[in-house]
mmCIF file of C-alpha atoms in Angstrom:
data_model
loop_
_atom_site.group_PDB
_atom_site.id
_atom_site.type_symbol
_atom_site.label_atom_id
_atom_site.label_comp_id
_atom_site.label_asym_id
_atom_site.label_seq_id
_atom_site.Cartn_x
_atom_site.Cartn_y
_atom_site.Cartn_z
ATOM 1 C CA GLN A 29 78.215 3.717 62.711
ATOM 2 C CA VAL A 30 75.081 2.185 61.231
ATOM 3 C CA HIS A 31 73.763 -0.944 62.917
ATOM 4 C CA LEU A 32 71.626 -3.510 61.123
ATOM 5 C CA VAL A 33 69.583 -6.058 63.064
ATOM 6 C CA GLU A 34 67.934 -9.042 61.408
ATOM 7 C CA SER A 35 64.953 -10.915 62.800
ATOM 8 C CA GLY A 36 62.305 -13.385 61.714
ATOM 9 C CA GLY A 37 64.378 -16.513 61.263
ATOM 10 C CA GLY A 38 63.402 -19.845 62.698
ATOM 11 C CA LEU A 39 62.538 -23.451 62.018
ATOM 12 C CA VAL A 40 59.987 -24.190 59.320
ATOM 13 C CA GLN A 41 58.875 -27.262 57.406
ATOM 14 C CA SER A 42 59.573 -27.682 53.725
ATOM 15 C CA GLY A 43 57.014 -25.712 51.746
ATOM 16 C CA GLY A 44 56.470 -23.227 54.543
ATOM 17 C CA SER A 45 57.009 -19.482 54.670
ATOM 18 C CA LEU A 46 58.994 -16.949 56.660
ATOM 19 C CA ARG A 47 59.451 -13.198 56.524
ATOM 20 C CA LEU A 48 62.799 -11.768 57.529
ATOM 21 C CA SER A 49 63.216 -8.182 58.672
ATOM 22 C CA CYS A 50 66.249 -5.923 58.835
ATOM 23 C CA ALA A 51 66.025 -2.749 60.902
ATOM 24 C CA ALA A 52 68.579 0.045 60.560
ATOM 25 C CA SER A 53 69.664 2.341 63.360
ATOM 26 C CA GLU A 54 69.894 5.325 61.019
ATOM 27 C CA SER A 55 67.791 6.719 58.189
ATOM 28 C CA ILE A 56 69.760 5.238 55.312
ATOM 29 C CA PHE A 57 67.297 3.234 53.254
ATOM 30 C CA SER A 58 66.482 6.132 50.955
ATOM 31 C CA ILE A 59 70.086 6.312 49.749
ATOM 32 C CA ALA A 60 71.479 2.819 50.277
ATOM 33 C CA ASP A 61 71.531 -0.255 48.101
ATOM 34 C CA MET A 62 70.217 -3.123 50.206
ATOM 35 C CA GLY A 63 70.597 -6.862 50.008
ATOM 36 C CA TRP A 64 70.045 -10.206 51.646
ATOM 37 C CA TYR A 65 72.851 -12.739 51.676
ATOM 38 C CA ARG A 66 73.024 -16.209 53.135
ATOM 39 C CA GLN A 67 75.736 -18.598 54.217
ATOM 40 C CA ALA A 68 75.301 -22.313 54.785
ATOM 41 C CA PRO A 69 77.812 -24.360 56.797
ATOM 42 C CA GLY A 70 80.944 -25.023 54.763
ATOM 43 C CA LYS A 71 79.874 -22.724 51.945
ATOM 44 C CA ALA A 72 80.666 -19.180 50.904
ATOM 45 C CA ARG A 73 78.283 -16.327 51.520
ATOM 46 C CA GLU A 74 76.048 -15.763 48.518
ATOM 47 C CA LEU A 75 73.687 -13.048 47.370
ATOM 48 C CA VAL A 76 70.021 -13.969 47.687
ATOM 49 C CA ALA A 77 68.268 -10.757 46.688
ATOM 50 C CA SER A 78 69.124 -7.091 46.323
ATOM 51 C CA MET A 79 67.322 -3.799 45.901
ATOM 52 C CA SER A 80 68.861 -0.541 44.743
ATOM 53 C CA ASN A 81 67.863 2.763 46.286
ATOM 54 C CA GLY A 82 65.803 3.300 43.151
ATOM 55 C CA GLY A 83 63.836 0.096 43.671
ATOM 56 C CA THR A 84 65.496 -2.176 41.121
ATOM 57 C CA THR A 85 65.565 -5.781 42.352
ATOM 58 C CA ASN A 86 67.703 -8.796 41.549
ATOM 59 C CA TYR A 87 67.412 -12.391 42.730
ATOM 60 C CA ALA A 88 69.549 -15.466 42.752
ATOM 61 C CA ASP A 89 68.282 -18.042 40.282
ATOM 62 C CA SER A 90 67.656 -20.495 43.107
ATOM 63 C CA VAL A 91 65.093 -18.228 44.810
ATOM 64 C CA LYS A 92 63.348 -16.544 41.888
ATOM 65 C CA ALA A 93 59.549 -16.800 42.073
ATOM 66 C CA ARG A 94 59.786 -17.856 45.720
ATOM 67 C CA PHE A 95 61.412 -14.903 47.534
ATOM 68 C CA THR A 96 60.495 -11.223 47.417
ATOM 69 C CA ILE A 97 62.639 -8.365 48.686
ATOM 70 C CA SER A 98 60.940 -5.138 49.737
ATOM 71 C CA ARG A 99 61.718 -2.007 51.699
ATOM 72 C CA ASP A 100 59.887 0.460 53.902
ATOM 73 C CA ASN A 101 61.932 3.643 53.674
ATOM 74 C CA ALA A 102 59.849 5.476 56.266
ATOM 75 C CA LYS A 103 60.462 2.781 58.880
ATOM 76 C CA ASN A 104 63.992 1.894 57.740
ATOM 77 C CA ILE A 105 63.101 -1.786 57.473
ATOM 78 C CA LEU A 106 64.136 -4.211 54.747
ATOM 79 C CA TYR A 107 62.112 -7.388 54.267
ATOM 80 C CA LEU A 108 62.621 -10.743 52.647
ATOM 81 C CA GLN A 109 59.397 -12.685 52.160
ATOM 82 C CA MET A 110 60.148 -16.346 51.569
ATOM 83 C CA TYR A 111 57.612 -18.839 50.223
ATOM 84 C CA SER A 112 57.889 -22.515 49.332
ATOM 85 C CA LEU A 113 60.981 -22.960 51.445
ATOM 86 C CA LYS A 114 63.263 -25.888 50.727
ATOM 87 C CA PRO A 115 65.871 -27.629 52.894
ATOM 88 C CA GLU A 116 68.577 -26.144 50.673
ATOM 89 C CA ASP A 117 67.461 -22.683 51.829
ATOM 90 C CA THR A 118 68.825 -23.501 55.288
ATOM 91 C CA ALA A 119 71.471 -20.914 56.163
ATOM 92 C CA VAL A 120 72.251 -17.848 58.204
ATOM 93 C CA TYR A 121 70.716 -14.866 56.432
ATOM 94 C CA TYR A 122 72.477 -11.502 56.559
ATOM 95 C CA CYS A 123 71.285 -8.001 55.791
ATOM 96 C CA ASN A 124 73.605 -5.648 53.913
ATOM 97 C CA ALA A 125 73.515 -1.925 53.189
ATOM 98 C CA GLY A 126 75.941 0.027 51.039
ATOM 99 C CA TRP A 127 76.321 3.476 49.563
ATOM 100 C CA GLY A 128 78.833 6.055 48.460
ATOM 101 C CA ASP A 129 79.086 9.563 49.861
ATOM 102 C CA ILE A 130 79.576 11.909 46.935
ATOM 103 C CA VAL A 131 80.788 14.713 49.231
ATOM 104 C CA THR A 132 83.514 12.795 51.072
ATOM 105 C CA GLN A 133 84.054 10.137 48.366
ATOM 106 C CA GLN A 134 83.840 7.478 51.053
ATOM 107 C CA VAL A 135 82.156 4.124 50.486
ATOM 108 C CA TYR A 136 80.113 2.569 53.277
ATOM 109 C CA ASP A 137 79.290 -1.116 53.655
ATOM 110 C CA TYR A 138 77.434 -2.509 56.674
ATOM 111 C CA TRP A 139 76.306 -5.972 57.722
ATOM 112 C CA GLY A 140 73.963 -7.348 60.327
ATOM 113 C CA GLN A 141 74.803 -10.284 62.582
ATOM 114 C CA GLY A 142 72.481 -12.674 60.800
ATOM 115 C CA THR A 143 69.393 -14.711 61.557
ATOM 116 C CA GLN A 144 69.181 -18.494 61.274
ATOM 117 C CA VAL A 145 66.715 -20.083 58.878
ATOM 118 C CA THR A 146 66.307 -23.845 59.113
ATOM 119 C CA VAL A 147 64.025 -25.753 56.753
ATOM 120 C CA SER A 148 63.233 -29.357 57.634
ATOM 121 C CA SER A 149 62.336 -32.060 55.140
#
């Protein structure tokens, strides 16, 4: 089974920056669609940013122009660079990887355990 481990979270002041990292235990980034999700207390998990295996990116409206998703396929690391952080960005951030196996027709969907991001006023 693939394991995803997030890191880089922490406490930052409003307007500050953080870079989150997601490392995979297997070489999957060349075939997988990747994404960052977040979940604040009392709220549902929501998509923050995603990147297809072809490099196409999508962002939630609330983070456009502030967050950038990127991927290093050689190192199997997914990044989320966050600028101009706001208190409403406070949440646990999760890494996700998904793909379909055309040979077995199985669909795979993996999640990390999350990393806490807290933005103070």
